[in-house]
PDB file of N, CA, C and O in Angstrom:
ATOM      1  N   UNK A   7      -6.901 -40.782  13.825  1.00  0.00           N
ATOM      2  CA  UNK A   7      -5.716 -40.079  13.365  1.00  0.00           C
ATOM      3  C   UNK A   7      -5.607 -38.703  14.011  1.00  0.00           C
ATOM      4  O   UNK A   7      -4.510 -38.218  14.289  1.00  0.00           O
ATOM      5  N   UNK A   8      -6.646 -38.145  14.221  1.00  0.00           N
ATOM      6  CA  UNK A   8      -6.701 -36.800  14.859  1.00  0.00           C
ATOM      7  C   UNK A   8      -6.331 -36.682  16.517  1.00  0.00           C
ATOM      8  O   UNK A   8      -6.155 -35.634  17.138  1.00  0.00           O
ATOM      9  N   UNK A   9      -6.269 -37.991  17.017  1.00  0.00           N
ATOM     10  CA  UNK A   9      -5.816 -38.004  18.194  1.00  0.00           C
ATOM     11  C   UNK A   9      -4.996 -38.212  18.544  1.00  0.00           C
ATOM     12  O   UNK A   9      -4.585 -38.243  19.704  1.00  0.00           O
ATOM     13  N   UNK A  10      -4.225 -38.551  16.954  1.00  0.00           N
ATOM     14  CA  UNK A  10      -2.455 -38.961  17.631  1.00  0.00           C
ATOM     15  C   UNK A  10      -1.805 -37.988  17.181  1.00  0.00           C
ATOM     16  O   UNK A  10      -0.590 -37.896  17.355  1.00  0.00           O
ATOM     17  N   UNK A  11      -2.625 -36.961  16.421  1.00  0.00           N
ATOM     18  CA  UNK A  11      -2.154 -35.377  15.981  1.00  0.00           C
ATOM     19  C   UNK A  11      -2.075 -34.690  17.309  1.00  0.00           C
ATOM     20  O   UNK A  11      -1.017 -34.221  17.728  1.00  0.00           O
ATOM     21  N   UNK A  12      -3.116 -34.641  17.916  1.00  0.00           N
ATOM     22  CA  UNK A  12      -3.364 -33.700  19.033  1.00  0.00           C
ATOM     23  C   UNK A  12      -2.408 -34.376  20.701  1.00  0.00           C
ATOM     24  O   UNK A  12      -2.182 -33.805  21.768  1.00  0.00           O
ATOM     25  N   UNK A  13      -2.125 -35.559  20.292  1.00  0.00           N
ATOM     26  CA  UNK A  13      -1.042 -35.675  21.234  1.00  0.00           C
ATOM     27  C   UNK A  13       0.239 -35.498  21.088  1.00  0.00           C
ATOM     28  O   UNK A  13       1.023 -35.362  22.027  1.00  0.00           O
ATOM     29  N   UNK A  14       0.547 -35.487  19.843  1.00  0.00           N
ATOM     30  CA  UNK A  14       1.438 -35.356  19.478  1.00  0.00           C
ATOM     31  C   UNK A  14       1.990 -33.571  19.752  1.00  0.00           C
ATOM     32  O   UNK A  14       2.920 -32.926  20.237  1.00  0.00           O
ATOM     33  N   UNK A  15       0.850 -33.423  19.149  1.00  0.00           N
ATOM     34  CA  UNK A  15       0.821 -31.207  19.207  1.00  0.00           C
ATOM     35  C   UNK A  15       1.150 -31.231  21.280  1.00  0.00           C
ATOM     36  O   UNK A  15       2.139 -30.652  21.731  1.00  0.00           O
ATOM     37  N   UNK A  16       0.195 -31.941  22.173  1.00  0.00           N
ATOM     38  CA  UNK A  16       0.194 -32.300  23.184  1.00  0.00           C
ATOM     39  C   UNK A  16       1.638 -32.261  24.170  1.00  0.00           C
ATOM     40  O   UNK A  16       1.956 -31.518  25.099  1.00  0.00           O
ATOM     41  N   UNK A  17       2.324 -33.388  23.528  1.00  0.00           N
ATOM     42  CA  UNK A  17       3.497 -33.756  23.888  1.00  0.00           C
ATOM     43  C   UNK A  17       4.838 -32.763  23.832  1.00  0.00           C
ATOM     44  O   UNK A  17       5.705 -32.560  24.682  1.00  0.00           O
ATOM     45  N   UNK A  18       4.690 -32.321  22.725  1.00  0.00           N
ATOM     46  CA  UNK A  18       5.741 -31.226  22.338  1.00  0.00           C
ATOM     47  C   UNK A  18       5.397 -30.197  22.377  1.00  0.00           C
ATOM     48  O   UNK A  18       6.033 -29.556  21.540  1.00  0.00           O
ATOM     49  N   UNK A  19       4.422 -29.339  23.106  1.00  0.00           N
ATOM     50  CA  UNK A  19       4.303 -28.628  24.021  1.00  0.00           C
ATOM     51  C   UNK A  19       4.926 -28.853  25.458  1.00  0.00           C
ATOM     52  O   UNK A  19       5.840 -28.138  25.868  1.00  0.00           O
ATOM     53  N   UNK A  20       4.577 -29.517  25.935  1.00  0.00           N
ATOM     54  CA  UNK A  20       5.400 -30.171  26.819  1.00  0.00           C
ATOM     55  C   UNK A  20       6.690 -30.427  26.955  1.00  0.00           C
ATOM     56  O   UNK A  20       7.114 -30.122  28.070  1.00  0.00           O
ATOM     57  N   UNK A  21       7.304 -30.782  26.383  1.00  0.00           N
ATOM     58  CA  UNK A  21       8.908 -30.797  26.076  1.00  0.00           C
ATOM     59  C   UNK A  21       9.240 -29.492  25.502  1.00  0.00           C
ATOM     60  O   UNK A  21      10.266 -29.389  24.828  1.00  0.00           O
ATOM     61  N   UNK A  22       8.443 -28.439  25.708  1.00  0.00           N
ATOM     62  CA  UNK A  22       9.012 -27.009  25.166  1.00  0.00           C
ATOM     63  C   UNK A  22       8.798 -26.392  26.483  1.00  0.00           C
ATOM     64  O   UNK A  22       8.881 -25.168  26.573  1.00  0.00           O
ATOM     65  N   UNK A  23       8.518 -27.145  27.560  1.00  0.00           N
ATOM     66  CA  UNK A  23       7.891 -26.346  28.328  1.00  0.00           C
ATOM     67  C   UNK A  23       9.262 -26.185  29.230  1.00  0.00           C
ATOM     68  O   UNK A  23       9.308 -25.279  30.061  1.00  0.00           O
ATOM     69  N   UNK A  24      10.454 -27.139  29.041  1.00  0.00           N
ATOM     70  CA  UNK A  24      11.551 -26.838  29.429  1.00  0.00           C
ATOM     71  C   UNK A  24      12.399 -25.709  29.329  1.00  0.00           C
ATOM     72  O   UNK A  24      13.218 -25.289  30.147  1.00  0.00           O
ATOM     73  N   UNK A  25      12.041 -25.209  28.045  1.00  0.00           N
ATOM     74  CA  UNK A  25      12.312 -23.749  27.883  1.00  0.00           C
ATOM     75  C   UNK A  25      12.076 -22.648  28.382  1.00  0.00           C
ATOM     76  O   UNK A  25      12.419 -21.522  28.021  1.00  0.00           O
ATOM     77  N   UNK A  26      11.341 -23.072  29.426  1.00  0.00           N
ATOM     78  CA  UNK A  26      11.068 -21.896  30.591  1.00  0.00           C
ATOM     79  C   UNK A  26      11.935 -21.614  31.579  1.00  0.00           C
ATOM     80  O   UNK A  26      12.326 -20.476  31.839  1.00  0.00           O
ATOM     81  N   UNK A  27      12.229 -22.516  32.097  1.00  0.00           N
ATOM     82  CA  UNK A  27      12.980 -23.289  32.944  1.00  0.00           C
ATOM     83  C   UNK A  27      14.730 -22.628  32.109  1.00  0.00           C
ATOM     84  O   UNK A  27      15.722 -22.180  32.683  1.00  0.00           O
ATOM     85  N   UNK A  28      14.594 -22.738  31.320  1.00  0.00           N
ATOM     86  CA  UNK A  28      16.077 -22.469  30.552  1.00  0.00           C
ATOM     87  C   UNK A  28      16.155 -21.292  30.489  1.00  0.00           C
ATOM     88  O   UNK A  28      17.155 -20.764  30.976  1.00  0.00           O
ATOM     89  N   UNK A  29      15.384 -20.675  30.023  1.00  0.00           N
ATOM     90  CA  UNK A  29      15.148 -18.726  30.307  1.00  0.00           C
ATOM     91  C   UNK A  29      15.669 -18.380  31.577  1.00  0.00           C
ATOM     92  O   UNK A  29      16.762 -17.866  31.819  1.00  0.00           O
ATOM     93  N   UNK A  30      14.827 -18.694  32.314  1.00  0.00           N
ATOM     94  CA  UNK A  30      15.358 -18.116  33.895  1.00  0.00           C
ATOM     95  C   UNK A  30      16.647 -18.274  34.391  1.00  0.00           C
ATOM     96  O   UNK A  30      17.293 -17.434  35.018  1.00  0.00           O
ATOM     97  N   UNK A  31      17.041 -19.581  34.024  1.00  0.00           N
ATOM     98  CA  UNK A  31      18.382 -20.090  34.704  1.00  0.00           C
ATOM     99  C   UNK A  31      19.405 -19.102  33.544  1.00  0.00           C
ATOM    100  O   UNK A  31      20.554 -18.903  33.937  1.00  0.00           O
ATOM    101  N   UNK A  32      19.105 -18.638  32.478  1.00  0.00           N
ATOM    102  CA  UNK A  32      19.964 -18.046  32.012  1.00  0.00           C
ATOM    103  C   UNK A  32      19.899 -16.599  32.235  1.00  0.00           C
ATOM    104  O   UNK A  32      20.671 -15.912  31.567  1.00  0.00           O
ATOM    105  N   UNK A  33      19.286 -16.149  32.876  1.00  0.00           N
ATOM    106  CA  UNK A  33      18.820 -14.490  33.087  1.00  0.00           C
ATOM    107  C   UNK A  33      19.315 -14.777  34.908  1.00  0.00           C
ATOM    108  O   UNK A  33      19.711 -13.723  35.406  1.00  0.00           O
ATOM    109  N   UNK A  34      19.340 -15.860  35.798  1.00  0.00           N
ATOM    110  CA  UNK A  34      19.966 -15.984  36.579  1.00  0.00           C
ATOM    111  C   UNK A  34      21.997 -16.028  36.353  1.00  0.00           C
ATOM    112  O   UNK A  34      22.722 -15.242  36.961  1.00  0.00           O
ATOM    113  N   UNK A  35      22.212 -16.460  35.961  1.00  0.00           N
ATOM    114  CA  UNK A  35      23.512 -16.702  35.338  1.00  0.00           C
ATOM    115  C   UNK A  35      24.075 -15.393  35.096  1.00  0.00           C
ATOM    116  O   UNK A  35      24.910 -14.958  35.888  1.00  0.00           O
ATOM    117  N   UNK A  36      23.715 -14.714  34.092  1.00  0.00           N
ATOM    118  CA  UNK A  36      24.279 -14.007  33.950  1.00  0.00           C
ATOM    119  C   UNK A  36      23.494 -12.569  34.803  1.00  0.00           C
ATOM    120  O   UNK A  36      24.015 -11.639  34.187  1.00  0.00           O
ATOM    121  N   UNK A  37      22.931 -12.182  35.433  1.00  0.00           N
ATOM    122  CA  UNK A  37      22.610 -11.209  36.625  1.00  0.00           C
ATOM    123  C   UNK A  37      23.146 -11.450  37.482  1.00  0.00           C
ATOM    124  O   UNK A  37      23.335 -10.536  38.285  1.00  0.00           O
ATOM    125  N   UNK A  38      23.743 -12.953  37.818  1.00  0.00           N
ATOM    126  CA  UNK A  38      25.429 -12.987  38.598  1.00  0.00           C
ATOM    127  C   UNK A  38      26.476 -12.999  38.561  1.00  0.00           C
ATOM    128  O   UNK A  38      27.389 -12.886  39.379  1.00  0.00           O
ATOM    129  N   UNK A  39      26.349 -13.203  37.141  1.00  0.00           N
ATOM    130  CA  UNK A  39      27.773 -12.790  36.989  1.00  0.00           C
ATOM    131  C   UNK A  39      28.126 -11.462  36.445  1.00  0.00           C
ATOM    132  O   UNK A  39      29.329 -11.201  36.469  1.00  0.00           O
ATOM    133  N   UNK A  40      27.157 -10.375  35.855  1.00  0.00           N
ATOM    134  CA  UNK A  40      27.307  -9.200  36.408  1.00  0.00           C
ATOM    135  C   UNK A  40      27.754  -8.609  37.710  1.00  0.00           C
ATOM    136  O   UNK A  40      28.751  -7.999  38.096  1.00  0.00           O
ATOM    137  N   UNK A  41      26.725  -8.990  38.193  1.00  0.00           N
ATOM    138  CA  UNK A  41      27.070  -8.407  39.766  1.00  0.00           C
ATOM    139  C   UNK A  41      28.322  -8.782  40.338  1.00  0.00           C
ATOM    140  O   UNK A  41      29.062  -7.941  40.847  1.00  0.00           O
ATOM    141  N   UNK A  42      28.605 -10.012  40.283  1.00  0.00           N
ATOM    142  CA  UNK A  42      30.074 -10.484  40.565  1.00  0.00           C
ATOM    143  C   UNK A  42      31.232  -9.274  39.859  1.00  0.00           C
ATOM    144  O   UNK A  42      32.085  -8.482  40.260  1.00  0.00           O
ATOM    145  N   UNK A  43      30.861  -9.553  39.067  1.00  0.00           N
ATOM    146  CA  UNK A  43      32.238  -8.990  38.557  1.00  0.00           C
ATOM    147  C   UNK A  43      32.154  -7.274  38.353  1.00  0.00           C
ATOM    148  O   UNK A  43      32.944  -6.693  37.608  1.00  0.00           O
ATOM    149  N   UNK A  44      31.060  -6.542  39.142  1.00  0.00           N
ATOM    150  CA  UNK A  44      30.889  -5.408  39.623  1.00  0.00           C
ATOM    151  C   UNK A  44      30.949  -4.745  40.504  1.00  0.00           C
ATOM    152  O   UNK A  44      30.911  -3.519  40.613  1.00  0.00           O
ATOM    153  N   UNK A  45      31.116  -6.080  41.685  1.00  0.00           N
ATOM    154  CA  UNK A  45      31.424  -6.291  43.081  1.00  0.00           C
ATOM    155  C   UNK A  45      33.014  -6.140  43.107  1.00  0.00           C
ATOM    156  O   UNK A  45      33.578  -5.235  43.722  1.00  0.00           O
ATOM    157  N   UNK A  46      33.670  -7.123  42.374  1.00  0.00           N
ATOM    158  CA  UNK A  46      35.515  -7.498  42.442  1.00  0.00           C
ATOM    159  C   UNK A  46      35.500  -7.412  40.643  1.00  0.00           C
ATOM    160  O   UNK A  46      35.037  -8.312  39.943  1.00  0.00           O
ATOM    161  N   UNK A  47      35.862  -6.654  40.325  1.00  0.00           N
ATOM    162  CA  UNK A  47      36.657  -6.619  38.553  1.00  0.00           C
ATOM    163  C   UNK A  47      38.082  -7.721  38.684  1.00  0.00           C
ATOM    164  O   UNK A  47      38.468  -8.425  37.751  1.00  0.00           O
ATOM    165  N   UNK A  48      38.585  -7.678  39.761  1.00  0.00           N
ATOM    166  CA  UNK A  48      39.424  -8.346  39.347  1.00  0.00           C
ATOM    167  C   UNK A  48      39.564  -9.650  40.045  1.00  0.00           C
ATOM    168  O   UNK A  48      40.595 -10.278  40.284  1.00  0.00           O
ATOM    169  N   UNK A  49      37.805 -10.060  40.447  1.00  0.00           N
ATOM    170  CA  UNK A  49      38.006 -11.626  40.286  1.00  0.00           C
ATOM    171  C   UNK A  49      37.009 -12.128  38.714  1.00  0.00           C
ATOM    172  O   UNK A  49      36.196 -13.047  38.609  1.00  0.00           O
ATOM    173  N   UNK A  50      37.506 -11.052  37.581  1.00  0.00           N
ATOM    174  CA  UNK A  50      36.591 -11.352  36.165  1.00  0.00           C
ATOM    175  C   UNK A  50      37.450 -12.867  35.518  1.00  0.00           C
ATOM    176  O   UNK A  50      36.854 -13.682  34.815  1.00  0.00           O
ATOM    177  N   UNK A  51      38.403 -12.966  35.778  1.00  0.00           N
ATOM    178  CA  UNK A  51      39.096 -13.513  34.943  1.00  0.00           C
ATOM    179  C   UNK A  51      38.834 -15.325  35.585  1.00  0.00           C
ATOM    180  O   UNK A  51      39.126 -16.356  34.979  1.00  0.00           O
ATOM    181  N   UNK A  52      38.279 -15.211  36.806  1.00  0.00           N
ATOM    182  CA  UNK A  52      38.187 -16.766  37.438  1.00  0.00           C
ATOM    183  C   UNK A  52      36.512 -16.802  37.159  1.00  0.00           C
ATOM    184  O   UNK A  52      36.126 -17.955  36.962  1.00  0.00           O
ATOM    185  N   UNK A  53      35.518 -15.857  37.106  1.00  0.00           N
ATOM    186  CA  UNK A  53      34.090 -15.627  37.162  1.00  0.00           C
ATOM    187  C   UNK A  53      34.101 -15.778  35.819  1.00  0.00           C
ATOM    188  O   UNK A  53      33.440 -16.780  35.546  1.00  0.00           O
ATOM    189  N   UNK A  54      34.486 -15.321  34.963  1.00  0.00           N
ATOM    190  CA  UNK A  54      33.828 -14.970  33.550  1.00  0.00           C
ATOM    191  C   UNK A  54      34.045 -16.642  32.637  1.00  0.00           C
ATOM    192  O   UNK A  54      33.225 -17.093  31.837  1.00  0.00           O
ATOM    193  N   UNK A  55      35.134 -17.198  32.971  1.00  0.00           N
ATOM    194  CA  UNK A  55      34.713 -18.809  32.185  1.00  0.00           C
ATOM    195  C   UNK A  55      33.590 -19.735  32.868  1.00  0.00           C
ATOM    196  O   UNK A  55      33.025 -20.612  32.214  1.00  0.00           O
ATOM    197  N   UNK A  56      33.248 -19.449  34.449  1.00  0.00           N
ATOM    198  CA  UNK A  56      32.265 -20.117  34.994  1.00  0.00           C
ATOM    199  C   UNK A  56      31.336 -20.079  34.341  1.00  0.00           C
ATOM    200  O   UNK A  56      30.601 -20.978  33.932  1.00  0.00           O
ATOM    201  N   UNK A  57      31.320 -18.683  34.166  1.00  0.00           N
ATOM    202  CA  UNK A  57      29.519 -18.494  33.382  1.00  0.00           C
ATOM    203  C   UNK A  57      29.573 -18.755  32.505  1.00  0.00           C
ATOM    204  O   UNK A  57      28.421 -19.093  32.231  1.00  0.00           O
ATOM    205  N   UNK A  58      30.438 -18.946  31.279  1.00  0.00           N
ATOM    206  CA  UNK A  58      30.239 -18.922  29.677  1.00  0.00           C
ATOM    207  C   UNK A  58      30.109 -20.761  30.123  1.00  0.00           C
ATOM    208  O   UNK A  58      29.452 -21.237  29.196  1.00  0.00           O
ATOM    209  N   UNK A  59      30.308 -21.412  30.690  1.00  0.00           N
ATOM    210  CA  UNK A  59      30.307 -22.838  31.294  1.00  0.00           C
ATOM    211  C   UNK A  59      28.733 -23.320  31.466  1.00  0.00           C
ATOM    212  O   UNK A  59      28.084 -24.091  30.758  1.00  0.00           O
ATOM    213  N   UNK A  60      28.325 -22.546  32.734  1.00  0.00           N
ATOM    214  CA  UNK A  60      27.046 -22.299  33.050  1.00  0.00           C
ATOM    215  C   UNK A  60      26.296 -22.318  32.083  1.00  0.00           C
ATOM    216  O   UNK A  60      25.681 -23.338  31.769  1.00  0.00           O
ATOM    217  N   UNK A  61      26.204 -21.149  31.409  1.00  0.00           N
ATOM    218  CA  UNK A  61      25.657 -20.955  29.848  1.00  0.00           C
ATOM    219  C   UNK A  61      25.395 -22.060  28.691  1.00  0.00           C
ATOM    220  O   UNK A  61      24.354 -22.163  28.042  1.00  0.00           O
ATOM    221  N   UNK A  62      26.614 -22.905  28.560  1.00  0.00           N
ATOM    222  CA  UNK A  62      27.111 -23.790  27.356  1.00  0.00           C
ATOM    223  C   UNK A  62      25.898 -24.928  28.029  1.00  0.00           C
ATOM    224  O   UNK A  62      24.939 -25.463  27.472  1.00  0.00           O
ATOM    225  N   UNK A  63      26.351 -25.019  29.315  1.00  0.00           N
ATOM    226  CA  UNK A  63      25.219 -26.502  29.365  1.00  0.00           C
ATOM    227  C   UNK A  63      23.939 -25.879  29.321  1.00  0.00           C
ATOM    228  O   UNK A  63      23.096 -26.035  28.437  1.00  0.00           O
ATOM    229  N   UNK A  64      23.823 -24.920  30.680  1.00  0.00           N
ATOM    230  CA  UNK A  64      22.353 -24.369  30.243  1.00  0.00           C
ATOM    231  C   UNK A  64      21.634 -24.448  28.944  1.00  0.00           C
ATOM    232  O   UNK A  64      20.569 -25.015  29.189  1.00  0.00           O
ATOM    233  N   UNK A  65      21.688 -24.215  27.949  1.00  0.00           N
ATOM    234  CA  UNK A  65      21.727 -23.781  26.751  1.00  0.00           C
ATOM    235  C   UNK A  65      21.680 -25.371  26.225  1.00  0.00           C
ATOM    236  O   UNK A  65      20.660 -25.769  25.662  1.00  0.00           O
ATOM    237  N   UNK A  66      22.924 -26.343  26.447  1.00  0.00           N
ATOM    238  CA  UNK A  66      22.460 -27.363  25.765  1.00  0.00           C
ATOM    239  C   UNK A  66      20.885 -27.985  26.297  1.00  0.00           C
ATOM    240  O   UNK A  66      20.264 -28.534  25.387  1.00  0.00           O
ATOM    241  N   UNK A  67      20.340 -27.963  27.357  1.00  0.00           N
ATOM    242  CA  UNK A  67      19.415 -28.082  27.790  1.00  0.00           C
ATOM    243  C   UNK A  67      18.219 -28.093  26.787  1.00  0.00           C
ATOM    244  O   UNK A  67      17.523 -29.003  26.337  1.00  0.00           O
ATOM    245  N   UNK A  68      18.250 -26.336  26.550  1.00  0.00           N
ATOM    246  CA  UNK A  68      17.336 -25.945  25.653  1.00  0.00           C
ATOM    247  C   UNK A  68      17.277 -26.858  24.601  1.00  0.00           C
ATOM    248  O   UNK A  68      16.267 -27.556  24.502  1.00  0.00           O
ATOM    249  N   UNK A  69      18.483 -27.009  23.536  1.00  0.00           N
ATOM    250  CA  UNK A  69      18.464 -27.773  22.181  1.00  0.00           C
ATOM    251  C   UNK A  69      18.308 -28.998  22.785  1.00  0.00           C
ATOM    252  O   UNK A  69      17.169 -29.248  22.390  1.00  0.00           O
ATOM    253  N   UNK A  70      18.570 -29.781  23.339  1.00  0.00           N
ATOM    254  CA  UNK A  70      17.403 -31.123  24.209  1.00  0.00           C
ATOM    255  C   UNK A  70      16.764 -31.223  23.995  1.00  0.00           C
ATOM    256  O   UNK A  70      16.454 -32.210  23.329  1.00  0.00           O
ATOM    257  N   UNK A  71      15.413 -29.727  24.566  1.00  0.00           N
ATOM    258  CA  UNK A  71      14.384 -30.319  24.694  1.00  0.00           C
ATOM    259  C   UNK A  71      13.710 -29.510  23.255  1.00  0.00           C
ATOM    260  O   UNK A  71      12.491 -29.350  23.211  1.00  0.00           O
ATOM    261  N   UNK A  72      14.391 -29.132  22.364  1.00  0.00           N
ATOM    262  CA  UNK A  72      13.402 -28.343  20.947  1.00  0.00           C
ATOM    263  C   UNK A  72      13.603 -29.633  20.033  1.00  0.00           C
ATOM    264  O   UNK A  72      12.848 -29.889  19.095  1.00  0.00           O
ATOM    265  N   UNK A  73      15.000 -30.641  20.498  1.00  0.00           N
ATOM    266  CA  UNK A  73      15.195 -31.508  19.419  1.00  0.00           C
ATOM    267  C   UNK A  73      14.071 -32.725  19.986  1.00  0.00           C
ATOM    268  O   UNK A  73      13.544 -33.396  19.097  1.00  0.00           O
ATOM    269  N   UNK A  74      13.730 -32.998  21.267  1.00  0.00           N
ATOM    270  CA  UNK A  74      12.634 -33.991  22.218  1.00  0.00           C
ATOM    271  C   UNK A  74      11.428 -33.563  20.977  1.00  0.00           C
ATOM    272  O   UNK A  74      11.056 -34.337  20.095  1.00  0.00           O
ATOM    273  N   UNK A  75      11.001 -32.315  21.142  1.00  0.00           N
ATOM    274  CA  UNK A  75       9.828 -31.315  20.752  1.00  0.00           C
ATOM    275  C   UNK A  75       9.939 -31.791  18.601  1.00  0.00           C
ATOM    276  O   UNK A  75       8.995 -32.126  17.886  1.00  0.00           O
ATOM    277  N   UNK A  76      10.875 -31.680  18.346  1.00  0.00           N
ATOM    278  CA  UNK A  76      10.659 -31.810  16.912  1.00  0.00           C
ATOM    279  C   UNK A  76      10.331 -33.324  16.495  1.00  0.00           C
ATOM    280  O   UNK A  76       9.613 -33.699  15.568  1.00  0.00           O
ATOM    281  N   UNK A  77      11.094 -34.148  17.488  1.00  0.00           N
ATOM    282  CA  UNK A  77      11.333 -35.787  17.563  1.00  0.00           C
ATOM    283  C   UNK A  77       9.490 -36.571  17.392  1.00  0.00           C
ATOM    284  O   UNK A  77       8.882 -37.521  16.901  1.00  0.00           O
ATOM    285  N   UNK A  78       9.317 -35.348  18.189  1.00  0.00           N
ATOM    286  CA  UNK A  78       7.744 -35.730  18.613  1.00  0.00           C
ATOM    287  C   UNK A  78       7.115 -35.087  17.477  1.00  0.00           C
ATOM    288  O   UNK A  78       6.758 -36.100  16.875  1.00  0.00           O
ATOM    289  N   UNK A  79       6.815 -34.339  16.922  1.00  0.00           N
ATOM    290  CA  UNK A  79       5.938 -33.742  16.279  1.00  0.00           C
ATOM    291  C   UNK A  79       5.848 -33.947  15.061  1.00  0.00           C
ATOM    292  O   UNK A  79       4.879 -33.706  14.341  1.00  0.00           O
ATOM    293  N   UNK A  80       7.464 -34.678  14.603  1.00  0.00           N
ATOM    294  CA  UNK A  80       7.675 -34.945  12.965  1.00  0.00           C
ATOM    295  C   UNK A  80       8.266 -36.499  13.111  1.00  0.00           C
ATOM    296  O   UNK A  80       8.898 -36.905  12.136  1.00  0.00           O
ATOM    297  N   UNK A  81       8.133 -37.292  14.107  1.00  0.00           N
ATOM    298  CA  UNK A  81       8.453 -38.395  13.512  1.00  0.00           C
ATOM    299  C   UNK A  81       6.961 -39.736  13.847  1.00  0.00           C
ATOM    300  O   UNK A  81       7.035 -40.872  13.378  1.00  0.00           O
TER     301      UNK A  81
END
């Protein structure tokens, strides 16, 4: 029983480990689209839904892999 604990603990570590991966791409994202739109203000209005876009999936990513991570650990 203790070994299907510790794979389990195992596994969903692992599927959290996507969350790294999701950090960056979101600290990428938006450090460009700063700069973008610090570069040209008035290309904000075609830049600024890209990223909230960018973001939305990015982001679903994350809840992916915490719901992978809970799937594993509690079922």
């Amino acid at each position: 029983m203790e070994i299907v604990l510790a794979a389990k603990a195992i596994g969903a570590g692992i599927a959290v480990l996507a969350l790294f991966g999701v950090g960056l791409a979101l600290g990428n994202i938006f450090s460009t689209l700063i700069s973008s739109v610090a570069r040209n203000p008035a290309a904000r209005d075609v830049v600024f839904p890209i990223g909230i876009l960018g973001f939305a999936l990015t982001e679903a990513v994350a809840l992916f892999a915490l719901l992978i991570a809970f799937l594993i650990l509690f079922a």
